[in-house]
Coordinates of C-alpha atoms in Angstrom, one line a residue:
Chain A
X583 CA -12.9 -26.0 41.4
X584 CA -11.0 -26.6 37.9
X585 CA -8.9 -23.2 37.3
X586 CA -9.5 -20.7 34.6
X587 CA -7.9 -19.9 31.4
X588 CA -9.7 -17.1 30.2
X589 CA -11.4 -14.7 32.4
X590 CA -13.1 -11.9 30.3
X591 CA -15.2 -9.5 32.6
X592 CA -17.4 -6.8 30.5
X593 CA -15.1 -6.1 27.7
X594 CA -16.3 -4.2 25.1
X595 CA -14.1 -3.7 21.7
X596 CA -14.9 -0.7 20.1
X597 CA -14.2 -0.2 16.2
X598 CA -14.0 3.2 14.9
X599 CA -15.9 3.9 11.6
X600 CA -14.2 6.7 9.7
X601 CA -16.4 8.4 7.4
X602 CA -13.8 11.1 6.0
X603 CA -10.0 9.5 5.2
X604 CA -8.7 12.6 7.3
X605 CA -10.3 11.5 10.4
X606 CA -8.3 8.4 10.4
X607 CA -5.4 10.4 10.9
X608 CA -6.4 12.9 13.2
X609 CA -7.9 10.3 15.3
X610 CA -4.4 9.0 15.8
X611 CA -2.3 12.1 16.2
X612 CA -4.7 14.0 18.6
X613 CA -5.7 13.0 22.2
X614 CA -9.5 13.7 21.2
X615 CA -11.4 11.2 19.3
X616 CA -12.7 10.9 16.0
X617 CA -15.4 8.9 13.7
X618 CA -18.4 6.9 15.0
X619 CA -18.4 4.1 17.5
X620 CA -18.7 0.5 16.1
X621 CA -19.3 -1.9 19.1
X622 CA -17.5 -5.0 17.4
X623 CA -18.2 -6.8 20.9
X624 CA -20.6 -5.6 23.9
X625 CA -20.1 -6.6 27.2
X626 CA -18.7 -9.8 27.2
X627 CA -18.3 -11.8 30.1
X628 CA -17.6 -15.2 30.6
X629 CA -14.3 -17.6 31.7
X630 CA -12.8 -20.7 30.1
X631 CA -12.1 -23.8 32.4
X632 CA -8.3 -25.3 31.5
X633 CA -8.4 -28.3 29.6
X634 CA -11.9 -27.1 27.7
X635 CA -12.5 -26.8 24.4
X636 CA -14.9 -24.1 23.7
X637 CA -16.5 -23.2 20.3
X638 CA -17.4 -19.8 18.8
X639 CA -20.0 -19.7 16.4
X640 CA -22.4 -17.0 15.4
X641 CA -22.9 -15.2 11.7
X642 CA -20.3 -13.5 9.8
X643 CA -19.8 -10.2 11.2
X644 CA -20.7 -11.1 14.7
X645 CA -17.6 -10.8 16.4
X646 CA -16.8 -14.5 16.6
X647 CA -12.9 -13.2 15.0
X648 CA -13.1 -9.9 16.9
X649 CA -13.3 -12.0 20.0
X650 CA -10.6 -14.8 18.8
X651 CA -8.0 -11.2 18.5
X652 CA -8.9 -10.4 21.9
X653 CA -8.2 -13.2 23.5
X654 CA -4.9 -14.0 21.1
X655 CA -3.8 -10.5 22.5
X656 CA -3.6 -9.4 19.3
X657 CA -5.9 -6.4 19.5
X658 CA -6.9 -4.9 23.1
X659 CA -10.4 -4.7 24.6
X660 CA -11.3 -1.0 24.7
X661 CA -12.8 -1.4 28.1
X662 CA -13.1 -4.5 30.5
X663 CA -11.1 -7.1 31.3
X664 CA -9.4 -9.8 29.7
X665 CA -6.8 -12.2 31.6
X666 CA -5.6 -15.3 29.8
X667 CA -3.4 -17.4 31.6
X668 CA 0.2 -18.8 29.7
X669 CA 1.1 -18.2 26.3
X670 CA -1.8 -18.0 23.6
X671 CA -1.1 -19.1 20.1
X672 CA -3.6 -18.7 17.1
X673 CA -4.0 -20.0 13.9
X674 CA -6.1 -18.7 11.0
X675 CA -6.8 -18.9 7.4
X676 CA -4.3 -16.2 6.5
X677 CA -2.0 -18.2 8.2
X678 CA 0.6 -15.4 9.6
X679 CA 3.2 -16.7 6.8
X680 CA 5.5 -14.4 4.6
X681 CA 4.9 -15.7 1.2
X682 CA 8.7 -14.8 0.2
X683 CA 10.2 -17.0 2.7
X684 CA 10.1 -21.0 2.2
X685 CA 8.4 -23.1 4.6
X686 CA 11.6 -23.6 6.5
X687 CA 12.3 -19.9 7.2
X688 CA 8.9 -19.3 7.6
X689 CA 9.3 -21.9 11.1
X690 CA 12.0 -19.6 12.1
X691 CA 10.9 -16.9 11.5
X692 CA 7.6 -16.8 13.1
X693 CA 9.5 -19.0 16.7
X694 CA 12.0 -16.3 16.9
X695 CA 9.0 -14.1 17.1
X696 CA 7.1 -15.7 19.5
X697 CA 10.2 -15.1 21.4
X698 CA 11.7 -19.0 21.3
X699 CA 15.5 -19.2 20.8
X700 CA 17.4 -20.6 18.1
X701 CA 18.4 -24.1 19.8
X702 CA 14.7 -24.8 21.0
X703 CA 13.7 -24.0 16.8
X704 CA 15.9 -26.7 15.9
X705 CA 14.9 -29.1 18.5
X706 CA 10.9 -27.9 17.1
X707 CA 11.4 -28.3 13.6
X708 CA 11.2 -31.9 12.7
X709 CA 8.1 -31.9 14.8
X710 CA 6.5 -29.3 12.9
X711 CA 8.2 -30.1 9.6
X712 CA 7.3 -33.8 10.0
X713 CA 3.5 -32.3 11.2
X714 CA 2.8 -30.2 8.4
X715 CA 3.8 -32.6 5.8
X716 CA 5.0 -30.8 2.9
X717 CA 7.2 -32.8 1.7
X718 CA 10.1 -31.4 -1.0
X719 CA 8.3 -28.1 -0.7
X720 CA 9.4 -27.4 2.3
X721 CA 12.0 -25.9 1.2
X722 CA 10.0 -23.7 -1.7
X723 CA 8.7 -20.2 -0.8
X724 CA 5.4 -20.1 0.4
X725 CA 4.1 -18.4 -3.0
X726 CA 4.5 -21.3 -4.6
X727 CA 1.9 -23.1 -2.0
X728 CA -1.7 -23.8 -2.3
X729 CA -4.1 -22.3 0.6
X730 CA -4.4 -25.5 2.1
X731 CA -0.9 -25.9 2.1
X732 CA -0.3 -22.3 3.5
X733 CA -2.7 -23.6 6.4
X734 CA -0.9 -26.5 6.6
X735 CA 2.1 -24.9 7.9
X736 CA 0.2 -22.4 10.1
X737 CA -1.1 -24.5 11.7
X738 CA 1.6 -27.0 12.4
X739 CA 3.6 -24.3 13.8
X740 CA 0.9 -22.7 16.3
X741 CA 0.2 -26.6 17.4
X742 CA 3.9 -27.6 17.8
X743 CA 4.7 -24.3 19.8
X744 CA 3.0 -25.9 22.4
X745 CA 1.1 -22.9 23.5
X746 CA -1.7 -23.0 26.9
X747 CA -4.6 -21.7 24.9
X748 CA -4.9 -22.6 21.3
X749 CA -7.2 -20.8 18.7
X750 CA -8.4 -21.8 16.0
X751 CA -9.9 -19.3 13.6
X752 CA -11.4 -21.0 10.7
X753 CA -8.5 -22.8 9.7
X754 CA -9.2 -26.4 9.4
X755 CA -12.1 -24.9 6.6
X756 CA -9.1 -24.8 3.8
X757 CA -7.8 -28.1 4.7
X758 CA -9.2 -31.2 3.0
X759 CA -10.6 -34.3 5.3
X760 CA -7.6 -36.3 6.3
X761 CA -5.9 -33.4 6.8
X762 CA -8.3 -31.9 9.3
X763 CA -8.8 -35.5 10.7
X764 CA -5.2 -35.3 11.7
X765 CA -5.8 -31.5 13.5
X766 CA -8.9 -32.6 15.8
X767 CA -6.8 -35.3 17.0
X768 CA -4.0 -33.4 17.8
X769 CA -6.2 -30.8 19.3
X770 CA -8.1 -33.8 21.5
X771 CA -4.2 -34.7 22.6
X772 CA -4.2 -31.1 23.7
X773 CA -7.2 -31.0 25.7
X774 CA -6.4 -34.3 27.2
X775 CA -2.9 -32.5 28.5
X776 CA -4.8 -30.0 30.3
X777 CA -4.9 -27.4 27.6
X778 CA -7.4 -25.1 26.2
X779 CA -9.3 -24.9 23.0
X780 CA -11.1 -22.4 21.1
X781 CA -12.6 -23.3 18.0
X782 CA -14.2 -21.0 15.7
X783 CA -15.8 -22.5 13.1
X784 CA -19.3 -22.7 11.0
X785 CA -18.8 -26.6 10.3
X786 CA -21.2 -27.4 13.4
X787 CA -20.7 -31.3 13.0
X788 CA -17.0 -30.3 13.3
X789 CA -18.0 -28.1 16.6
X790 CA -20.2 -30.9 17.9
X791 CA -17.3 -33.7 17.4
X792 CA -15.3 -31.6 19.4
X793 CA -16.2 -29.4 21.6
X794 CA -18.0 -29.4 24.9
X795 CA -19.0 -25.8 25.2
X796 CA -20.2 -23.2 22.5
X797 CA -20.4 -19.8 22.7
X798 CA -23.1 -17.9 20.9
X799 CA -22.4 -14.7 19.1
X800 CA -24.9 -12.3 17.7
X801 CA -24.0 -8.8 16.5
X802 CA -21.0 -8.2 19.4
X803 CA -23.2 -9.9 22.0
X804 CA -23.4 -13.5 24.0
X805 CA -26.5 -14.6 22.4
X806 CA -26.5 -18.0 24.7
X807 CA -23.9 -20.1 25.9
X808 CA -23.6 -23.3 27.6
X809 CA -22.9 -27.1 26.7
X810 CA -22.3 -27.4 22.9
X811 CA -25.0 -29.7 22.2
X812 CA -27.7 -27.5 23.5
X813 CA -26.4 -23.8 21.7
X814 CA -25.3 -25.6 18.3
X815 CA -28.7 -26.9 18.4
X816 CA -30.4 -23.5 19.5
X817 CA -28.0 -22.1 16.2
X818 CA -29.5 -24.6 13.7
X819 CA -32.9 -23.9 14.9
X820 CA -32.2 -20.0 14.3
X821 CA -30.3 -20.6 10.8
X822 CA -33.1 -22.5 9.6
X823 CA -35.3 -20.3 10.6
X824 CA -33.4 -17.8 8.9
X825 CA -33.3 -19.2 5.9
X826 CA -37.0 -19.7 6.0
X827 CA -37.0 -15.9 5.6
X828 CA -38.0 -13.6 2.8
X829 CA -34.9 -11.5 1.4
X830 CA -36.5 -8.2 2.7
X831 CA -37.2 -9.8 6.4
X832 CA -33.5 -11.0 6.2
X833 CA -32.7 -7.6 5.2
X834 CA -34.3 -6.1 8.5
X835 CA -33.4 -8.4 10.7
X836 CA -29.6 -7.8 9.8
X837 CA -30.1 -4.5 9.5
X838 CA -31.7 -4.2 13.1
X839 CA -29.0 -5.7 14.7
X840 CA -26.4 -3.8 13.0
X841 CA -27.9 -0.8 14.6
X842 CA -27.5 -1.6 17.7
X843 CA -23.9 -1.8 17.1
X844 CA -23.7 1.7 16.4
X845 CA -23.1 4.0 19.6
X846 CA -23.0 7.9 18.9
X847 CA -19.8 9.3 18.6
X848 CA -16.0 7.7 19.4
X849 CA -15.9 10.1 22.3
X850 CA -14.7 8.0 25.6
X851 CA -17.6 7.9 28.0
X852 CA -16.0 8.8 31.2
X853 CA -13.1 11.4 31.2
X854 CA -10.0 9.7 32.0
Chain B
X1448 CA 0.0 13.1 30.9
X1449 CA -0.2 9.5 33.4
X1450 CA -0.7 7.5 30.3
X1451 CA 2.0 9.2 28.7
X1452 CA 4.3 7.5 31.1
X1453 CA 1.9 4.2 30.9
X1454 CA 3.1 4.5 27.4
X1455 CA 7.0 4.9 27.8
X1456 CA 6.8 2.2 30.6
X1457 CA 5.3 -0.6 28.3
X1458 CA 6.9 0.3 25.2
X1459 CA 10.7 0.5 27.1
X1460 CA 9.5 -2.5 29.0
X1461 CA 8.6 -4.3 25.9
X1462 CA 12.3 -3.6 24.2
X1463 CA 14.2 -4.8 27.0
X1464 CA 12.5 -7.8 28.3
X1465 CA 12.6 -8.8 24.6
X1466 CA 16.1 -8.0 24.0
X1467 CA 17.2 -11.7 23.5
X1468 CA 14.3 -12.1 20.7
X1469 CA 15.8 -8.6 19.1
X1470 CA 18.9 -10.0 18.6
X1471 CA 17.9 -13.2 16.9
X1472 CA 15.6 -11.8 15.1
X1473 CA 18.1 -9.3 13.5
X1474 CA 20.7 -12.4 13.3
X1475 CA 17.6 -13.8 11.0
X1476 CA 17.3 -11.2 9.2
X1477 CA 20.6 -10.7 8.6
X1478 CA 21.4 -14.1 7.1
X1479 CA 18.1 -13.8 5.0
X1480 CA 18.7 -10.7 3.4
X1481 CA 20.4 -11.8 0.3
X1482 CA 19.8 -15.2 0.1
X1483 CA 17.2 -15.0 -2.8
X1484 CA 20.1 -13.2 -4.8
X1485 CA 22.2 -15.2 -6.8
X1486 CA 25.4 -13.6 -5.7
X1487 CA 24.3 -14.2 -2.1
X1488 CA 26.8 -13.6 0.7
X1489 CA 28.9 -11.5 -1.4
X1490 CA 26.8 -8.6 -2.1
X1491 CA 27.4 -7.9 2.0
X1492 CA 30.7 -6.3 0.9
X1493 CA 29.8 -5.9 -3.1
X1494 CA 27.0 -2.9 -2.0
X1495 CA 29.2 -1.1 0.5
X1496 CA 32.0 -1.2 -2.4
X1497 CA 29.5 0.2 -5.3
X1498 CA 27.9 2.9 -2.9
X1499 CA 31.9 3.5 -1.4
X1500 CA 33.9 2.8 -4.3
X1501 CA 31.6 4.6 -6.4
X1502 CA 33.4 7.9 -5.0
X1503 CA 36.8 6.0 -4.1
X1504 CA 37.0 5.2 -8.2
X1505 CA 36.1 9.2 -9.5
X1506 CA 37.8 11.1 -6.6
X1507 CA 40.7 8.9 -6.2
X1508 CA 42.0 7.0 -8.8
X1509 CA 40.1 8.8 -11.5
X1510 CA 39.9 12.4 -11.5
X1511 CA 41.6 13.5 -8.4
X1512 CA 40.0 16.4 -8.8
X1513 CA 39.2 17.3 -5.0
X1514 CA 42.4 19.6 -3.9
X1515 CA 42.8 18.0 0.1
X1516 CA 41.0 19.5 2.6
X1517 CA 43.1 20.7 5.9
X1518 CA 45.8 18.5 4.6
X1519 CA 43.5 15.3 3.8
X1520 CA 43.0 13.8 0.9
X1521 CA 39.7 14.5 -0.5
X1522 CA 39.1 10.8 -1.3
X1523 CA 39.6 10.0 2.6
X1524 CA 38.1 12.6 3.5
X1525 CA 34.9 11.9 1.4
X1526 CA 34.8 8.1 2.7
X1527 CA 34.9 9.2 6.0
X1528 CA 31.5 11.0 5.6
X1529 CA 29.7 9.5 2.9
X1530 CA 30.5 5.8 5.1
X1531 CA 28.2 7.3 8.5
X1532 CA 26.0 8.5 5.8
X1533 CA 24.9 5.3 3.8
X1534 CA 25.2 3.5 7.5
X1535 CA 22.1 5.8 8.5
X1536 CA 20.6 6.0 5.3
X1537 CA 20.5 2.6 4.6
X1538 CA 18.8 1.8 8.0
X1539 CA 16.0 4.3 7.7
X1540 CA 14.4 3.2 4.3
X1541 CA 14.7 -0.4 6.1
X1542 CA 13.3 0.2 9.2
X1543 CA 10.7 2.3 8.2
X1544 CA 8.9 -0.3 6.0
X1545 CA 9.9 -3.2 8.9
X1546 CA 6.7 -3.0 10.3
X1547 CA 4.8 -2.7 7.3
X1548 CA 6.5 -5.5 5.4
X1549 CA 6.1 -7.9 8.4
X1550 CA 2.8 -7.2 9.1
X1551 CA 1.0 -10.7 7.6
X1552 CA 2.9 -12.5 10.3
X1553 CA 2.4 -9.7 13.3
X1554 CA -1.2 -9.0 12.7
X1555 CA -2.8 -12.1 14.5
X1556 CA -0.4 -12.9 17.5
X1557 CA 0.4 -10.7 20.9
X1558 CA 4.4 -10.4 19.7
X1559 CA 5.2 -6.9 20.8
X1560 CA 5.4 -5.1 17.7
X1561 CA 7.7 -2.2 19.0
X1562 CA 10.7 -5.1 18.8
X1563 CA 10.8 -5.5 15.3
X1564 CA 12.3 -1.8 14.1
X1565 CA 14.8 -2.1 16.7
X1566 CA 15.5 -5.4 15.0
X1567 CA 15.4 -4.2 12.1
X1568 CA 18.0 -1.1 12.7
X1569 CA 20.2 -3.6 14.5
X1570 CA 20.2 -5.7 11.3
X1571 CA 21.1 -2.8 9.2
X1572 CA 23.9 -1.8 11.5
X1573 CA 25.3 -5.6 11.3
X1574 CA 25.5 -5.0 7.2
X1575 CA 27.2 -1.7 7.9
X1576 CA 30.3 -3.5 10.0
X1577 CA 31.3 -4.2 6.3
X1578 CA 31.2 -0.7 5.1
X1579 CA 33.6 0.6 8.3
X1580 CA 35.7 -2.3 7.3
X1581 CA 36.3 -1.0 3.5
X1582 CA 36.4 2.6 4.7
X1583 CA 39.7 1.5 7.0
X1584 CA 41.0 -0.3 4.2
X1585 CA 40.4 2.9 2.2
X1586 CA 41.7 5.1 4.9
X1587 CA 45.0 3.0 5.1
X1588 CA 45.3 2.5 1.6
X1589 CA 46.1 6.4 1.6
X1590 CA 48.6 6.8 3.9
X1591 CA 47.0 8.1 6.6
X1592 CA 47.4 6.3 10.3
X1593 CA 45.4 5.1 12.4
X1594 CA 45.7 6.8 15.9
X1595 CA 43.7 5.7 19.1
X1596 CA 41.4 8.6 18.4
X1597 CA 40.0 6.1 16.0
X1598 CA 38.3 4.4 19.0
X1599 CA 36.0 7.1 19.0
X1600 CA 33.9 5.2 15.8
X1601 CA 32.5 3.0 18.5
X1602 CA 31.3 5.8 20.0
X1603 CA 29.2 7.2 17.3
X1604 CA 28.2 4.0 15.7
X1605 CA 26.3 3.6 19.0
X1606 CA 25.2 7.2 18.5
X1607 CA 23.8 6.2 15.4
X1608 CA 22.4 3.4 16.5
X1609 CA 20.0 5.4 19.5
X1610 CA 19.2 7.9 16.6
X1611 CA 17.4 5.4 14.7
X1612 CA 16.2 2.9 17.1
X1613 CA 14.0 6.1 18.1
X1614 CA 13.9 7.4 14.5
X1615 CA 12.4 3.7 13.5
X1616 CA 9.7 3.5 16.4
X1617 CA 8.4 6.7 14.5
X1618 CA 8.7 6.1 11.2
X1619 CA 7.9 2.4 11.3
X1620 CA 4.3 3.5 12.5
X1621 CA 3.9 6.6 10.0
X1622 CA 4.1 3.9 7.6
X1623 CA 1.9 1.7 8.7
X1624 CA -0.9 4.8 9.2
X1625 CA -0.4 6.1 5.6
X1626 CA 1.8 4.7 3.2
X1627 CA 2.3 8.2 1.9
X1628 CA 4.9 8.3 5.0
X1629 CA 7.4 6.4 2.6
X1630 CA 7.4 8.8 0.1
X1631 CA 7.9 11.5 2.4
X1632 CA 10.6 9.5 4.1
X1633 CA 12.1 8.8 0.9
X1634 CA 12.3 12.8 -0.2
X1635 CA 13.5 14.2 3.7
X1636 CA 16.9 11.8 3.1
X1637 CA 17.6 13.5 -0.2
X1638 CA 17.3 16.5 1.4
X1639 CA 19.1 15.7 4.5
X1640 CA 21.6 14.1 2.1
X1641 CA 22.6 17.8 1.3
X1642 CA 21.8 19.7 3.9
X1643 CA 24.8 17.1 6.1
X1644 CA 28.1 18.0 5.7
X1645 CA 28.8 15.1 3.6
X1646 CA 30.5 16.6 0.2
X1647 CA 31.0 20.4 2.2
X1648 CA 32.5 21.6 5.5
X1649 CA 30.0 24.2 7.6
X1650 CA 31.9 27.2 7.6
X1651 CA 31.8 31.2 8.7
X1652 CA 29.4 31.5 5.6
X1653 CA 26.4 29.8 6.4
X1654 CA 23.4 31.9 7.8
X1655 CA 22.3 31.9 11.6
X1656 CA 19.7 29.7 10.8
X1657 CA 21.3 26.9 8.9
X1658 CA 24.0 27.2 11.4
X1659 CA 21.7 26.1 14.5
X1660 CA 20.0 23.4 11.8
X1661 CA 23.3 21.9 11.5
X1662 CA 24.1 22.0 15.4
X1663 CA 20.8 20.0 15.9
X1664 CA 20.8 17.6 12.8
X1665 CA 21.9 14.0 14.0
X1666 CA 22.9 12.9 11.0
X1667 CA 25.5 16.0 11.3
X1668 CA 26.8 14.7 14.5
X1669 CA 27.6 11.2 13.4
X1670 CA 29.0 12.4 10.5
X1671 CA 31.3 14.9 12.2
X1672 CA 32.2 12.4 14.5
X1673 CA 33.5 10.0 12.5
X1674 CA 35.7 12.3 10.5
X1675 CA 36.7 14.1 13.7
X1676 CA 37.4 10.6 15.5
X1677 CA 39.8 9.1 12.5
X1678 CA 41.2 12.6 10.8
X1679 CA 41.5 15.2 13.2
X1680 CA 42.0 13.2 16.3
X1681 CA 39.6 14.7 18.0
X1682 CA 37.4 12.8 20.9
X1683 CA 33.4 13.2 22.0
X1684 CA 34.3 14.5 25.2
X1685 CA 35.4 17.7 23.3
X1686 CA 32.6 19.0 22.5
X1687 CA 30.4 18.1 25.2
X1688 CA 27.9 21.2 23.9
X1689 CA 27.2 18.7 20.7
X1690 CA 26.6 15.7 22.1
X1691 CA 24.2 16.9 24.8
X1692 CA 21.5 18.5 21.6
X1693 CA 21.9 15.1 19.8
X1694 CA 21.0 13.0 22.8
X1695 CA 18.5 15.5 23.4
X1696 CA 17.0 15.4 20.2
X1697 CA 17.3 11.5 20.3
X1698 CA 15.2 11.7 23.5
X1699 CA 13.0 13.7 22.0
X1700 CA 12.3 11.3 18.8
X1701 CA 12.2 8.3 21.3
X1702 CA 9.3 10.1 23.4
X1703 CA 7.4 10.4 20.2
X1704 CA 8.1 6.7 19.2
X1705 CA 6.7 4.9 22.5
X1706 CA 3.9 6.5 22.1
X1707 CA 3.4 5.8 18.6
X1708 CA 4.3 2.5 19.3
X1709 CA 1.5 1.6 21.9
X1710 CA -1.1 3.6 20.1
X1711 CA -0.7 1.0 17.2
X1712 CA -0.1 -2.2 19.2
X1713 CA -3.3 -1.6 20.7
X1714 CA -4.5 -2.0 17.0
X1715 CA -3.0 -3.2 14.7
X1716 CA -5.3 -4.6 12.7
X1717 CA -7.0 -1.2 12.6
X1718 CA -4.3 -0.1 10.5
X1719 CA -4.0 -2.9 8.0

């Protein structure tokens, strides 16, 4: 029995909607609750074998990110639970840079905050410097840097880190070909040292090249998951069908589903 | 109330298992934080000297206009408070916005974001070594002596330091709720500017009221300190009644800040 990674056992994330600015803030400041519920995700469960590579895919808005955060440990599930095992690194299109700092600083920066120490930075940085292959503008601050370039860097430092779970959130999209050719092989070193991917993409060749499981998303809810080749086949089927579509049956069936993210008031269900 | 203390747990947890990571991270910031200046290094003791020698050149070479106060020079006397003052001032306008300015790099990662105020403070405090230097050089270059009393500035710089590592977990999320907060921060330290004995000396005059104001201001208690320490040779220990409201009243801001603090690391990209 292979050991898990990522154990996730009902969670539900819970976004309020605010429909006056005042009850952001009062929200906050009192123990009682404010604004509507938004169920972002809905009683997800499912675990992660180490050494998988798992894919997320699902329309915009259906959580895919939502559920990237979660496991990241960037946001917290409002109920359930969520236990991933080591550290967890993530890289996205808004690649987690400051845009005043160069590319340099931006390595050291963004170590020290993942806790590493000066001495193992230096021993990092040629790997991620030689990785992310800037070049002269290394040394330039990130505003001067394209967006593939700003992923560049991202993502060479959330690789190099050498982190137990990787995610990837969209990222490789900026990048051109060779540059993305040269990610999905340093992911597939990755898996092959035991460690765990999540991809979130909507390139499904991309997903299908790499990933052995997908994970179906639909409006905060597992729509199907299971081998890759079966659900990103089961997707195409749906976004074709989708397509095939008037407007005004699109319409409702987006609407519809959005509705069922809704849940009455932000009041907690049981009293704590 | 039991999450109350859920919160102080994980937030005090959080600060000292991470107190390695605060450090470097300050030493970062530190180094940065006039590197993009063309003056660079230098500025470390040129701003001390303009905010400083500011009063040093119209009180004490210029105009000479103070007559001494209990047998001080006014110049010293000055430096001695208006050097605590821009060492807290300084810090919270900083660590207020540290969360806030570092939040593209936070947002998608599970790096506990209660360090980086405390990091932020200790940063501050690092510049301010500069500004004790020049008010000793000051100090000496008056006449006066320096008498083991003096010891007592380590004392309150460490006061100073509680008071806004718990003043910073507050304010550092106020900000990021509303950035209104940064206005409002900005117009309390003009007032508190003149409502601390900086430029007067609380005396029999003052009403009831603004008597007990003073007793429980912090920024009063540093500043007293540190004249008390280096001009009247007078020691913490000797006014125990002091001490015990300031400590209380830091207590009282840091019980505020933890939970502050977990209420927006649970979400932070709620507040984005």
């Amino acid at each position: 029995m292979a050991e898990q990674a990522i154990t996730l056992q009902k969670v539900d994330k819970v976004y309020p909607i605010y429909h006056k600015a005042a009850e952001k803030y009062l929200d906050f400041f009192l123990p009682k609750s404010f604004g509507q519920k938004f169920y972002a995700l809905r009683d997800i469960t499912f675990s992660l074998e180490k050494g998988t590579s798992t894919a997320l895919i699902g329309l915009n808005g259906s959580g895919k990110s939502t559920l990237a955060n979660l496991i990241a440990g960037a946001s917290a599930p409002t109920s359930g639970t969520l236990i991933a095992e080591g550290n967890v690194s993530m890289t996205s299109i808004s690649a987690g840079v400051s845009t005043m700092l160069t590319g340099l600083e931006n390595i050291t920066q963004k170590c020290l905050l993942l806790g590493l120490s000066y001495q193992q930075i230096k021993d990092l940085t040629p790997q991620i410097v030689e990785f992310a292959d800037l070049g002269a503008f290394m040394d330039q601050q990130v505003k001067t840097y394209s967006s593939g370039m700003r992923a560049k860097l991202g993502f060479a430092i959330s690789v190099n880190i050498d982190p137990d779970v990787l995610i990837i959130d969209e990222a490789l999209s900026v990048g051109d070909p060779t540059f993305t050719k040269k990610c999905l092989q340093k992911m597939q070193a990755f898996r092959e040292r035991g460690k765990t991917i999540v991809f979130v993409s909507h390139s499904l060749p991309q997903v299908r090249d790499f990933c052995d499981h997908a994970l179906w998303l639909e409006a905060g809810q597992i729509r199907s998951m299971g081998a890759c080749g079966e659900v990103t086949a089961a997707y195409a089927a749906f976004i074709k069908e989708f397509n095939a579509f008037s407007r005004a049956e699109q319409k409702a069936y987006t609407t519809r589903l959005r509705e069922k993210q809704f849940g009455g008031s932000n009041e907690p269900e049981t009293k704590p | 109330m039991p999450q109350y203390i859920k919160y102080f747990c994980q937030t005090t947890g959080d600060l000292f298992k991470n107190f390695r990571r605060i450090g470097s991270l300050a030493l970062f910031d530190y180094r940065q934080a006039n590197k993009k200046m063309f003056l660079g290094g230098l500025w470390k003791l040129l701003s001390p000297f303009i905010q400083i020698g500011a009063y040093w050149l119209v009180f004490g070479i210029g105009l000479r206009s103070g007559a001494p106060i209990d047998g001080i020079p006014y110049v010293v006397w000055l430096t001695c408070g208006v050097t605590p003052w821009y060492m807290l001032s300084s810090c919270v306008g900083r660590a207020a916005n540290s969360i806030y300015g570092k939040a593209a790099v936070l947002t998608r990662s599970n790096i506990p974001v209660c360090i980086i105020p405390v990091s932020t403070t200790l940063s501050a405090f690092m510049d301010s070594g500069w500004m004790i230097l020049l008010m000793l050089v000051i100090f000496l270059c008056n006449g006066c002596r320096l008498s083991w009393e003096a010891l007592n500035l380590v004392y309150y710089v460490f006061c100073g330091f509680a008071f806004m590592c718990a003043l910073s977990l507050v304010t550092s999320v106020l900000v990021m709720l509303a950035r209104d907060f940064q206005k409002l921060i900005q117009m309390g330290m003009r007032l508190m500017f003149f409502l601390s004995p900086i430029f007067w000396k609380p005396g029999r005059t003052l009403p009831g009221a603004f008597r007990l104001f003073d007793l429980c201001n912090p920024f009063a208690y540093v500043i007293r300190g540190f004249r008390e320490g280096l001009l009247f040779h007078v020691s913490f220990w000797q006014s125990p009644r002091d001490g015990l409201i300031f400590w209380c009243v830091v207590a009282c801001l840091y019980a505020i800040g933890v939970v502050f603090q977990s209420k927006l690391r649970k979400n932070l990209l709620d507040y984005m």
